[in-house]
């Protein structure tokens, strides 16, 4: 049973436009959420995170939005750049349980010139 | 600044052979993780450790074993390799579960034939 779901395997966005990557979760114990970026032949690298006490966190071109009632979060990249082409993983953990990090399947983002 | 180091980077095993994937980190992190990533799939947690001497199963532990005798090292053992274990394996570490970014190694690509 997938606890973290990324339902779009891939997404293509024109350079300079906004990229929106979506993630849903089922476990109501999750209270911390992270996005990772992965290039081919490399390990994932941390991008941005958000605690369940917030509904938005921004870091430069990257903003994560959290809708707890819908158990949904999204990553916005504005403006999209060629170097943003990568696989993006949504991840979640239950801090109150001091628990492990669970990842989604990932979304491959293609930035088109 | 090494971070998380995995060896080997590539390996081909015959069915029934055994091997140990090595992982070491130099950041004094308590938490360490082993994930596998199958083609088109996300990262699935195999085992994790919250500190030296403590390990616990993740989502897909069958066919693997781990040990954590030191803070730095978290080796993953495959005893009887099977084709279903063909995957890319990632080791990661963090200061604690979830609320701090996990640092990943570059991965070990394992093929079982």
mmCIF file of C-alpha atoms in Angstrom, chain B residues 4 13 23 44 50 53 58 80 84 92:
data_model
loop_
_atom_site.group_PDB
_atom_site.id
_atom_site.type_symbol
_atom_site.label_atom_id
_atom_site.label_comp_id
_atom_site.label_asym_id
_atom_site.label_seq_id
_atom_site.Cartn_x
_atom_site.Cartn_y
_atom_site.Cartn_z
ATOM 1 C CA UNK B 4 28.077 9.177 2.268
ATOM 2 C CA UNK B 13 26.278 -11.398 -9.265
ATOM 3 C CA UNK B 23 28.184 2.275 3.185
ATOM 4 C CA UNK B 44 11.759 1.604 -1.241
ATOM 5 C CA UNK B 50 18.650 4.869 14.472
ATOM 6 C CA UNK B 53 23.615 -1.443 17.509
ATOM 7 C CA UNK B 58 11.703 -1.162 6.263
ATOM 8 C CA UNK B 80 21.438 -15.692 -1.746
ATOM 9 C CA UNK B 84 14.461 -9.869 -8.207
ATOM 10 C CA UNK B 92 21.583 7.544 3.142
#
